XYZ file of C-alpha atoms in Angstrom:
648
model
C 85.227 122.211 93.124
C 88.633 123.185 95.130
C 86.551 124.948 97.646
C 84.437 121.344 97.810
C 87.897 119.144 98.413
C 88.344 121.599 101.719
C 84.861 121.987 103.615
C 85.445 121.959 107.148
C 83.691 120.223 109.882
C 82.756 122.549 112.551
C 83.265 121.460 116.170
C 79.865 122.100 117.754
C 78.530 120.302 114.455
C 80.217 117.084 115.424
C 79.561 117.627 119.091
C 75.661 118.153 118.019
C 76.094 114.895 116.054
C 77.138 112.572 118.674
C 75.101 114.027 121.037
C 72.040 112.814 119.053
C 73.498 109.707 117.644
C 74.450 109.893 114.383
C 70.802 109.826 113.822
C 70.633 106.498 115.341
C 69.606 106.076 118.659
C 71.167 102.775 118.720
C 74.398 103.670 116.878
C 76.162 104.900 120.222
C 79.335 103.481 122.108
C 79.477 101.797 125.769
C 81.024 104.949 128.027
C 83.534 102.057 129.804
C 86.949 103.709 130.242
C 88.794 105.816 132.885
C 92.184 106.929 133.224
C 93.874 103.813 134.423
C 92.128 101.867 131.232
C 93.543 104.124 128.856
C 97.301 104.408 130.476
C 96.450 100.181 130.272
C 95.915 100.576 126.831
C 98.423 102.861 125.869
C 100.856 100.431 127.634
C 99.567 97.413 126.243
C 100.076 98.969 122.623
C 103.717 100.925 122.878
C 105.252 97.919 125.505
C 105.216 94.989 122.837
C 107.615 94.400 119.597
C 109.827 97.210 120.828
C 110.762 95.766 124.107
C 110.899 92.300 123.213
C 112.654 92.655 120.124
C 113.456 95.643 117.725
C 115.448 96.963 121.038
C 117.787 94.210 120.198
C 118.889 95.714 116.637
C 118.912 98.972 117.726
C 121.319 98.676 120.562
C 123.810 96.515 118.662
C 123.549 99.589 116.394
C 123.846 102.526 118.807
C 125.185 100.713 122.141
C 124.664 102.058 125.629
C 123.917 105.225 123.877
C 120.522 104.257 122.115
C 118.806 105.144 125.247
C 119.155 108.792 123.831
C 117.252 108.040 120.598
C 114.059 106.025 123.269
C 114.611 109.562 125.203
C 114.646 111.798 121.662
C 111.889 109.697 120.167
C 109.455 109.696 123.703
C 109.813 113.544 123.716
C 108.963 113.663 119.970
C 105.844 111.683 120.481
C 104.804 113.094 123.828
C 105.210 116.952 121.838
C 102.252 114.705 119.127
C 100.762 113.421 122.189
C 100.058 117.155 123.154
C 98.745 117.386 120.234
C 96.164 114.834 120.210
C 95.447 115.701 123.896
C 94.147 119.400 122.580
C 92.179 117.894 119.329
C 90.587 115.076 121.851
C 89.613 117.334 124.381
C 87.999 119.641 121.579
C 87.007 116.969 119.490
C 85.645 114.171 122.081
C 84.819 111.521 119.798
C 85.951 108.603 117.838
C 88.365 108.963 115.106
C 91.129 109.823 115.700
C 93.621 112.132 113.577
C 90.931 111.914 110.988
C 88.632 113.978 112.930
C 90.783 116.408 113.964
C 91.861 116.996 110.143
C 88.457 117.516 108.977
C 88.319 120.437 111.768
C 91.429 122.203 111.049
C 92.166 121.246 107.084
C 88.789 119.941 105.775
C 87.428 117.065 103.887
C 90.314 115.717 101.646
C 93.280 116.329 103.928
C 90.960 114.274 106.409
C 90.236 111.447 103.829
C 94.358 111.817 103.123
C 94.956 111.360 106.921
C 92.551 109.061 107.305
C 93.562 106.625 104.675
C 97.236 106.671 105.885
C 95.443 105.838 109.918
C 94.494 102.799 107.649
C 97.849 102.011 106.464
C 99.079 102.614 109.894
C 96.301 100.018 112.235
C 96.422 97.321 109.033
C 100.163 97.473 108.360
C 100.821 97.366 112.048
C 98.743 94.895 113.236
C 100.141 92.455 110.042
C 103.468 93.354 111.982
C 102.639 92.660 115.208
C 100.909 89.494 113.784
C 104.093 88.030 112.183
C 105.894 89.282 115.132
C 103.951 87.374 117.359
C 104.170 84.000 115.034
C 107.796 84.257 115.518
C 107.642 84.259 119.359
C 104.739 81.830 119.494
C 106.844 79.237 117.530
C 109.607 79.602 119.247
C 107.652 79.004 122.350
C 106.220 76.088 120.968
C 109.937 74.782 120.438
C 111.154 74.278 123.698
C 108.024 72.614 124.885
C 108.924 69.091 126.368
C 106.775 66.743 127.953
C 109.512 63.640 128.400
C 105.923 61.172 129.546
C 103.770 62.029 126.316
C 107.593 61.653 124.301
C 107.236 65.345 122.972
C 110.621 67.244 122.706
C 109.538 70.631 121.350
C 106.675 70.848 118.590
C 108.262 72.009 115.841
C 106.408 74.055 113.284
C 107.854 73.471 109.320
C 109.705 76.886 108.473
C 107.438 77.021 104.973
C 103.848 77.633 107.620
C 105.854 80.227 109.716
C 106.808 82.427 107.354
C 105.641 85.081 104.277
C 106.272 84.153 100.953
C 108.267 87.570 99.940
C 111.102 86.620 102.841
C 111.605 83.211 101.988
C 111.730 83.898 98.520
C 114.516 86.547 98.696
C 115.949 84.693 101.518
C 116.639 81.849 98.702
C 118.066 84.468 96.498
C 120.427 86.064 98.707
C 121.615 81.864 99.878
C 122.295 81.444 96.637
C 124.475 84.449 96.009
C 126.492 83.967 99.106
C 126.947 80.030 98.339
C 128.260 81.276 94.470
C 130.659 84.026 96.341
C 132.057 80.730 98.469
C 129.968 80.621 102.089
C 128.889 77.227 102.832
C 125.399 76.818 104.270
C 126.884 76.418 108.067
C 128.146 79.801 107.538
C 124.531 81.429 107.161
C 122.983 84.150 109.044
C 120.112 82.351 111.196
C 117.077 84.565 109.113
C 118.946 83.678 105.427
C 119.414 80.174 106.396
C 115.726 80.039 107.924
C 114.223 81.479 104.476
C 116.308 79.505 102.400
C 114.995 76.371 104.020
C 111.595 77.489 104.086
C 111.794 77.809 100.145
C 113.130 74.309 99.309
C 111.363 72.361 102.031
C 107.738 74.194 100.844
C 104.922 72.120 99.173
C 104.675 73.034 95.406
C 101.326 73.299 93.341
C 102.660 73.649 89.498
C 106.151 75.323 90.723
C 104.369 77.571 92.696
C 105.741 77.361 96.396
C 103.238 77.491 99.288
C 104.595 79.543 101.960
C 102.338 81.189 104.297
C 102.878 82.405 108.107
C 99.773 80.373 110.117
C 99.881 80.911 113.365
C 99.709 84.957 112.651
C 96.472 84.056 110.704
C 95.525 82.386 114.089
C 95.905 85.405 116.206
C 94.290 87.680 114.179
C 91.117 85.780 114.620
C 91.257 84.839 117.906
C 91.982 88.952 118.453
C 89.063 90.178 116.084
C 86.490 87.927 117.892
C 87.389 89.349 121.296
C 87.170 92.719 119.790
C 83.802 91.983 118.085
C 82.281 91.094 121.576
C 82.794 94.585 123.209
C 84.919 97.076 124.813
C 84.579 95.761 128.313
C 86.075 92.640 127.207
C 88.906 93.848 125.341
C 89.845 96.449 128.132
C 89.548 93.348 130.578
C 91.808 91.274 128.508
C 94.134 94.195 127.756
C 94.431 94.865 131.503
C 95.558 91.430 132.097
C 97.891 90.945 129.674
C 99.103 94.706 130.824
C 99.528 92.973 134.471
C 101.455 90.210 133.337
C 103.950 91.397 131.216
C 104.845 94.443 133.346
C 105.573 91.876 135.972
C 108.078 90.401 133.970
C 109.764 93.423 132.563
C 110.392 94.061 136.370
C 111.248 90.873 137.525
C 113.955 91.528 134.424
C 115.274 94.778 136.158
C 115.268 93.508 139.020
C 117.432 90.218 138.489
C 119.551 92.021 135.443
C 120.707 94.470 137.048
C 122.778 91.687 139.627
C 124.398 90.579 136.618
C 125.206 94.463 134.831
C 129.435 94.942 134.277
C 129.356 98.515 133.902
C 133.042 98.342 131.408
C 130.272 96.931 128.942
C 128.954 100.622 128.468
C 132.608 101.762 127.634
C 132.023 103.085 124.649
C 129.005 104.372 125.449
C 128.489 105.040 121.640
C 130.700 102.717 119.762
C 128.986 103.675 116.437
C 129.011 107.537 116.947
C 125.399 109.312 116.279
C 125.420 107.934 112.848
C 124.746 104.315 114.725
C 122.732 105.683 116.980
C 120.099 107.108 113.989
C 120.146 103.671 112.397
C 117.907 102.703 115.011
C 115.020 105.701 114.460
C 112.674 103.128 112.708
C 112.907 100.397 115.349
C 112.695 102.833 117.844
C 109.710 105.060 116.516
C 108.262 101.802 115.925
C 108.175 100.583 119.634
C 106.039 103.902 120.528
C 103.081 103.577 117.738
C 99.638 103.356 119.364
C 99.798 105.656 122.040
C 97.840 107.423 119.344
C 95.086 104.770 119.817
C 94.021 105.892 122.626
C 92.352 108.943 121.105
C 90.371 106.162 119.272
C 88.216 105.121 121.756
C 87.323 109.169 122.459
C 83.492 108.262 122.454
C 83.871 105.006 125.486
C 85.556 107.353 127.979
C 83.169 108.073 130.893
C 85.259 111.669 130.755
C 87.454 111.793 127.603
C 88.187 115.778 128.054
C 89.796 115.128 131.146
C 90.827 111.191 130.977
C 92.700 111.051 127.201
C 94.928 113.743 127.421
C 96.218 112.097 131.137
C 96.249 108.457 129.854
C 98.509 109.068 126.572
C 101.201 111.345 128.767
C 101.425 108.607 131.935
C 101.619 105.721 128.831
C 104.696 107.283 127.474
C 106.171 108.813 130.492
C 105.788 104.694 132.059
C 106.919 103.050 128.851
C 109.724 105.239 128.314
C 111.264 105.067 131.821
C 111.012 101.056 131.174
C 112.624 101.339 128.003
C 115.923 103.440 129.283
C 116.110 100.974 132.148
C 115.890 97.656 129.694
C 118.315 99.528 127.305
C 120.654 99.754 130.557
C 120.357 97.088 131.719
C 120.873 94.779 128.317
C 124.160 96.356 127.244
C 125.325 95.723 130.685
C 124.701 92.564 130.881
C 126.757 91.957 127.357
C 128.252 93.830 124.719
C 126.169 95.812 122.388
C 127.428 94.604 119.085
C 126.494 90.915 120.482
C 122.556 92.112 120.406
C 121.123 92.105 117.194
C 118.801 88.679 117.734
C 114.921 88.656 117.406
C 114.805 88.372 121.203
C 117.257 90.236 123.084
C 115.760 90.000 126.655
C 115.841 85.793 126.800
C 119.069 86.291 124.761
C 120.946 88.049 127.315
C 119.552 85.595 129.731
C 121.012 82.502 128.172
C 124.677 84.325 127.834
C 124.574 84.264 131.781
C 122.865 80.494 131.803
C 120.073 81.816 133.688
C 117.533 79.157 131.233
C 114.360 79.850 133.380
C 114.615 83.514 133.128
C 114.738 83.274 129.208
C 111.372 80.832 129.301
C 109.762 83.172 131.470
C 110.439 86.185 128.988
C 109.324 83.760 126.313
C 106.174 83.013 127.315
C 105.641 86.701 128.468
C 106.617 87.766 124.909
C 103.659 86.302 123.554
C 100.985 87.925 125.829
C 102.804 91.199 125.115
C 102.569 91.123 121.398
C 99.134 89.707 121.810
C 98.068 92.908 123.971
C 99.825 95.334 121.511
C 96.953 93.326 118.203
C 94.481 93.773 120.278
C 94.731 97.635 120.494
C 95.647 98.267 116.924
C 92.641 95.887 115.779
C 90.296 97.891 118.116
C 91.196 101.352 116.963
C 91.133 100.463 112.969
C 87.057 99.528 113.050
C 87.095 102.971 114.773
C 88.701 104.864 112.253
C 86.431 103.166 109.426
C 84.181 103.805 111.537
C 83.952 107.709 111.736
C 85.066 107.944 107.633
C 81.786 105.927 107.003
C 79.369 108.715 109.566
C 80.571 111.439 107.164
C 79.584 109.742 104.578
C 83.254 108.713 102.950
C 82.914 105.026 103.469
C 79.755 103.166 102.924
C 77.262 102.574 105.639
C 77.679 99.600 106.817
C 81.196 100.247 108.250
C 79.458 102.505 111.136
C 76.763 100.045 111.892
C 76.964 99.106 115.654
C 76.376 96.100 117.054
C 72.667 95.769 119.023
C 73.821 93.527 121.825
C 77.688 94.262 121.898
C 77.828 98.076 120.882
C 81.000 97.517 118.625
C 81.534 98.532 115.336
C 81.269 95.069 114.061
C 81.051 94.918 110.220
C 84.222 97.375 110.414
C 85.706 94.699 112.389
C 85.066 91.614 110.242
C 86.538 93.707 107.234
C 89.559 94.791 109.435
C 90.176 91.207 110.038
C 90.121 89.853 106.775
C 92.916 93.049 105.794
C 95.125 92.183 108.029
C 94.786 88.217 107.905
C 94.867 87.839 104.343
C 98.273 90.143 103.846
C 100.087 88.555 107.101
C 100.041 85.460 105.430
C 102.591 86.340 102.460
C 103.577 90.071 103.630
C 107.281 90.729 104.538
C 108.020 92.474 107.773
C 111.130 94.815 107.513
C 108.725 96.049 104.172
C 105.347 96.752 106.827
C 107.140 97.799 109.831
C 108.511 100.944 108.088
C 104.994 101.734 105.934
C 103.634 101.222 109.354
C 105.780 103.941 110.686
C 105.998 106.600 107.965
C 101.850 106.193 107.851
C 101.849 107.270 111.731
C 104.585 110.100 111.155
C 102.603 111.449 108.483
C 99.007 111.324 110.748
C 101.316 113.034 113.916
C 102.733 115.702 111.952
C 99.175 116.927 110.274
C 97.632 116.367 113.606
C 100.190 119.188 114.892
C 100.190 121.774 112.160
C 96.102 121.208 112.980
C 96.977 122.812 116.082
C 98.887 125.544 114.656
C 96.202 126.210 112.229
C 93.424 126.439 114.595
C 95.548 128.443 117.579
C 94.225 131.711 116.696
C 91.248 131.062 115.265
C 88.532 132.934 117.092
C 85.684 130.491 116.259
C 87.101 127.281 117.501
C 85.382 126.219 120.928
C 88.539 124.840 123.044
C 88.349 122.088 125.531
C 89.501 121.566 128.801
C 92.768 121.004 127.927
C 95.315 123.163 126.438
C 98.912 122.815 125.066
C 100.872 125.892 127.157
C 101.460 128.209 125.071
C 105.247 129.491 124.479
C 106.246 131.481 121.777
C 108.622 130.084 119.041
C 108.890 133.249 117.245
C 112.871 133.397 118.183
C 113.838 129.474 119.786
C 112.888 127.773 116.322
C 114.744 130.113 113.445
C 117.682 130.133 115.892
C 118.060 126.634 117.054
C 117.498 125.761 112.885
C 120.386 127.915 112.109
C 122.632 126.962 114.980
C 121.733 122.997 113.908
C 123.320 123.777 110.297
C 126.682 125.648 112.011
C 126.835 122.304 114.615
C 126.643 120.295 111.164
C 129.409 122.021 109.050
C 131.501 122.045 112.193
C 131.593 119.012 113.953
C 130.256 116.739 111.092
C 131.856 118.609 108.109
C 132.909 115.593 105.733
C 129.724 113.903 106.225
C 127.853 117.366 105.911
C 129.697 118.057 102.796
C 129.116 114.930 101.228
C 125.173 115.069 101.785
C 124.541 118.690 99.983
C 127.573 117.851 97.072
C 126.312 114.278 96.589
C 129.551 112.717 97.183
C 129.567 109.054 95.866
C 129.438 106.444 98.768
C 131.017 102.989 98.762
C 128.167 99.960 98.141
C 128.023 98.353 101.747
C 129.496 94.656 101.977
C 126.799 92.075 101.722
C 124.741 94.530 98.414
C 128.382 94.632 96.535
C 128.765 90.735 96.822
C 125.078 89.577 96.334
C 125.323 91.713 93.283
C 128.026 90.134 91.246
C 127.843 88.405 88.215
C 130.212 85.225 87.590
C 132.861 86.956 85.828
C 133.121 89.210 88.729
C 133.126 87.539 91.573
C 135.931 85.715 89.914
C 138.056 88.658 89.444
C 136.948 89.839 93.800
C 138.014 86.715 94.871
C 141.271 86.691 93.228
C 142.203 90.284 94.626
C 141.364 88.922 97.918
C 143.912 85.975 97.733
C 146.524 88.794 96.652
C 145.678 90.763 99.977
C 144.461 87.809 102.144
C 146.541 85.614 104.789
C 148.791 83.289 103.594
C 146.751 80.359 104.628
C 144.058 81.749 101.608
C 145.639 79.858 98.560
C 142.386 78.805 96.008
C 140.929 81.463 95.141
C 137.586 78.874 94.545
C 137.809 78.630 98.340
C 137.542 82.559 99.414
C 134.546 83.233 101.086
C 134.237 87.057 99.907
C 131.460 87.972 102.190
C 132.844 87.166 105.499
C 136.600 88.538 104.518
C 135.353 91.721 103.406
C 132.679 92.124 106.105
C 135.617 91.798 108.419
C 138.324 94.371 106.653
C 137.851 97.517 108.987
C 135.940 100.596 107.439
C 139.115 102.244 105.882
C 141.149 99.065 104.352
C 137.543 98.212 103.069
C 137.272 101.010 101.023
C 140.814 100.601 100.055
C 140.081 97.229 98.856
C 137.123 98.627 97.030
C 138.795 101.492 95.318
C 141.500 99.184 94.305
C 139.005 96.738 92.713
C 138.880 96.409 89.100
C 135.248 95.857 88.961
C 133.141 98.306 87.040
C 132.746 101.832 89.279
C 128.724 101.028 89.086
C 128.965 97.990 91.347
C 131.474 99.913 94.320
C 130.285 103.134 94.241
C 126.500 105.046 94.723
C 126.692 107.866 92.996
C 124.457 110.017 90.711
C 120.878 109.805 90.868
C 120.717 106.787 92.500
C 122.434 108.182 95.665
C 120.506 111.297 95.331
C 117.286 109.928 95.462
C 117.657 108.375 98.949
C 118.527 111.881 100.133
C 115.101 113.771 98.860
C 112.765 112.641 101.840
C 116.259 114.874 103.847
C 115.732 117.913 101.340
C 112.523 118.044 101.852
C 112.958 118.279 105.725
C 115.062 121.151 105.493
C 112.950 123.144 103.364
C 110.182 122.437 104.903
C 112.152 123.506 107.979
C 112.671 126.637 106.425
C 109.455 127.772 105.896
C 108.325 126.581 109.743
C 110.992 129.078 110.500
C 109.295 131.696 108.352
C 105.912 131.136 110.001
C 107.080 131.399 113.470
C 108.913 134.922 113.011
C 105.467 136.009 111.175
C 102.778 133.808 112.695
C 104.135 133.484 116.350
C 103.422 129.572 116.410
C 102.947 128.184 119.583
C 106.485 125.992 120.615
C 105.785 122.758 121.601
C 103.312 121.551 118.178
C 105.854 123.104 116.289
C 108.500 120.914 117.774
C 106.021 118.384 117.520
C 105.704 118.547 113.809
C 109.832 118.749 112.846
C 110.663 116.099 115.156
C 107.891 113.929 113.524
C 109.264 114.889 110.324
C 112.825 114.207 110.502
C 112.075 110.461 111.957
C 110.311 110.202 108.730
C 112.645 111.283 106.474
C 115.160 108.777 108.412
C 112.435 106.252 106.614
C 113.992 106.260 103.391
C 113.185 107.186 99.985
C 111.720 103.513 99.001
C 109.205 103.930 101.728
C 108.099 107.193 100.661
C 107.341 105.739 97.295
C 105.088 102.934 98.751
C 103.115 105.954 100.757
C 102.600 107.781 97.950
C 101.403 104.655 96.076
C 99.145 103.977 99.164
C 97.677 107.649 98.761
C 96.697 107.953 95.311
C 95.177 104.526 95.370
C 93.393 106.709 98.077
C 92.456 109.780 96.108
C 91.217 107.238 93.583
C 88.915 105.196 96.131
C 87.854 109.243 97.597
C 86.853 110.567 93.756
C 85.421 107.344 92.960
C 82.638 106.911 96.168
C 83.601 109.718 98.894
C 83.586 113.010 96.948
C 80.310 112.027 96.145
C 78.407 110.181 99.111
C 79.920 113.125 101.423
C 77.177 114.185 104.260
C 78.883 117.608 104.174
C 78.080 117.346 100.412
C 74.778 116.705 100.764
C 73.918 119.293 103.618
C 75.198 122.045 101.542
């Protein structure tokens, strides 16, 4: 049975397959695509939530400086991209990372890799989806037509939202109210959720809250898809057009307006602040990999993929430095951590028309970036049902408009029916630790298949240079540079030091007896002017002690160690997905002294790897959830419908 779970694929099988098919003469792809439509497409997918919003947070984190983690995290992806480039121009056919696992690793590393591609086009496009609500309804907002008496069309907060959000949204209110905040003083996105809770309709207690205009898009999207390639790539083109017009025209009238003494500090928060934003980042660059999805409608995919995924990342990245620039110039990084940075910065500097420009731009942008993760999903489903792991009906092509299109009626109802109630800090990180995991197998494919005499290459090649001596040495030299320059930190990670609770998760935490006993040691450190202690606001005074008198105040406290202090287990746990990095990183080191592993997959696959251990422990539990429901849906149907099966 073991030797079953790992049957291989053979290239000029696959080849021989699509050639003739799929033994259906009418189950065969449009050829539609050149370079400049996949570059489109790579663009339309990586330019979208990043640039228009999750840039915000991560500058306010990193300042002037985050332009290091775009450059870091563009070099890590174009190493993948290499990657992909070799495995597509081997491999020319739909499916992906999926495909190129069942060459190098065989059937249930593919069905492993192929599930998570399904975690990563479902998760993502409910992201985008909810993403694009929020812009949409803000749109929608500052609509006024004085003749017709309209003064923005205002959407209730209980239709724009999921139900998770509100519902801790109301949680965390209520905690904050308790510990003495008044509901003026309210983070916008607590205050938001709060009122989407209490103003929702209620069917026995239960509150309806549901985010409708991202089931909107998702239809509007699937239908487009479900008529063909050449419509999607038409659309995708335009909405390409028009939103890199406006990320110019945003250079181009920022930079009039950048005070270079806002990039002093150029790293306010030190590289620690600068790593906060990895999964906002990484996120802004999925779906270049989507490309390599539509393998089987390039006119020349050996020569075409590997050129459109390098020019999409090389273009997108060089736009993403220069926005990063030119936003922290404009204003101070700590003042950017909004939901849309680019119009934000706009209104600082009362330029109004620029910031309804960028609004309306923001929703073809997000609208581009659905449209390519709902196209390469069907796609994926797609090649999974061909071999036989899916049923049938999921590679049944269209007669009249050559799509996959029962794969893309199912797709639709996925990610409708979750974007309705789904939260989105929860879907943008599954999103990204599901793509980490598909670019890091789809470069140890590489490595497994570099020597292998029997492999028939491609056109296209990753150059070869060897890491037997760069990779064990730069590893070791990384752990000096550690001890040395970040030696308390460094310490504290491998002799799990206990950490101080951070402000908002010690107050929200509190019972009554507690926060009683916090708010009178604040009125014995406070100002004068803080007499009652039923009138402290805890939050806000200890959010605004400095890091050092914080912890003083916290040490000090004669609440129970538990609630100040991570320590144990607990804090150990969040530091596995980092242990397993660095052994893992070990044995890489191993195999490139022995094995002589070509250098630029092998950077590929740690690079890939550490972003996802910056994921978090709580995410790495929902993956592994997602894969064994999986291995349960593979045992139950796949194992045993399996073409490969069958043939042997």
């Amino acid at each position: 049975m073991f030797e079953k779970l790992f049957r291989k694929k053979s290239i000029s099988k696959i080849l021989k397959d699509a050639a003739n098919g799929y033994g259906d003469h009418d189950n065969t792809l449009h050829k539609t695509l050149g370079v400049r439509d996949l570059t489109a497409f790579g663009i339309a997918a990586i330019i979208g939530a990043g640039i228009f919003s999750t840039i915000g947070k991560a500058s306010a984190d990193g300042g002037p400086a985050v332009i290091f983690l775009f450059i870091f995290t563009a070099v890590a992806c174009s190493f993948a991209a290499f990657a992909y480039a070799e495995f597509a121009s081997m491999v020319p056919v739909s499916g992906s990372a999926y495909t190129y696992s069942y060459v190098a690793f065989g059937e249930l590393v593919a069905w492993i890799i192929g599930w998570s591609l399904i975690m990563e086009y479902s998760i993502g496009n409910i992201t985008v989806a909810i993403s694009w609500s929020d812009y949409f309804t803000g749109l929608l907002s500052t609509i006024k037509i004085p003749f017709l008496g309209i003064n923005g069309i205002h959407v209730p907060d209980w239709a724009t939202m999921d139900y998770l959000s509100a519902y801790n949204g109301h949680k965390t209110a209520e905690a904050l109210l308790a510990a003495g905040k008044n509901l003026a003083g309210l983070d916008t996105a607590t205050a938001l959720a709060n009122n989407a809770w209490l103003t929702a309709p209620q069917i026995g207690g239960f509150h309806l809250v549901a985010d409708i205009p991202a089931l909107g898009i998702i239809i509007l999207i699937t239908w487009l898809i479900y008529r063909g390639m050449k419509e999607s790539r038409n659309a995708s083109n335009a909405m390409v057009v028009v939103k890199l017009a406006v990320i110019l025209l945003v250079l181009a009238v920022g930079i009039f307006y950048v005070d270079t003494k806002n990039w002093d500090p150029f790293a306010p928060n030190g590289v620690s602040g600068i790593l906060k934003g990895v999964s906002a980042v990484f996120f802004a660059y999925i779906g270049f990999d989507a490309i390599s999805t539509t393998a089987e409608e390039c006119k020349n995919p050996q020569r075409d993929l590997p050129r459109g995924m390098m020019w999409a990342i090389i273009i997108c990245t060089i736009l993403y430095v220069a926005i990063a620039l030119v936003l922290t110039g404009i204003v101070k990084s700590d003042t950017l951590a909004v939901g849309d940075p680019l119009a934000f910065v706009f209104d600082q500097i009362n330029l109004k028309l620029m910031s309804g420009i960028i609004a309306v731009s923001a929703v073809f942008a997000m609208a581009s970036v659905l449209l390519v993760f709902q196209m390469g999903q069907p796609r994926i489903w797609m090649s999974m049902s061909r071999d036989g792991l899916l049923p049938k009906s999921f590679s049944k092509i269209h007669p009249k408009y050559k799509t996959p299109s029962f794969a893309t009626i199912v797709v639709g109802f996925v990610v409708a029916v979750p974007s309705l109630f789904m939260n989105l800090t929860i879907v943008t990180d599954l999103c990204s630790i599901g793509t980490l995991f598909a670019f890091v197998l789809v470069c140890a494919g590489v490595l497994v298949l570099q020597n292998r005499p029997d492999v028939q290459r491609g056109k296209f090649k990753i150059p070869y240079v060897n890491s037997k001596f760069i990779v064990p040495i730069a590893f070791v030299a990384a752990i000096i540079f550690a001890f040395t320059q970040y030696g308390k930190e460094t310490k504290a990670f491998f002799f799990n030091s206990p950490k101080t609770i951070e402000t908002v998760s010690f107050v929200t935490s509190l019972n009554g007896e507690e926060l009683r006993i916090v708010k009178e040691e604040i009125v014995k450190n406070a100002a004068p002017q803080i007499m009652l202690a039923d009138k402290v606001d805890a939050e806000s005074y200890l959010s605004a002690l400095p890091g050092d008198r914080y912890e003083q105040f916290i040490s000090a406290s004669q609440v129970s160690k538990e609630k100040k202090y991570e320590s144990g287990w607990s804090l150990f746990k969040h530091k596995i997905p980092m242990w397993i990095f660095l052994i893992i990183c070990v044995i890489i080191s191993f195999y490139c002294i022995t094995k002589n592993l070509s250098l630029i997959p092998v950077l590929g696959l740690i690079s890939c790897l550490y972003m996802m251990c910056e994921l978090g422990i709580s995410n790495w539990i929902g993956f592994g959830i997602w894969l064994v429901i999986g291995l349960v849906v593979y045992f139950a149907y796949g194992y045993r419908h399996s073409k490969l099966a069958q043939e042997v």
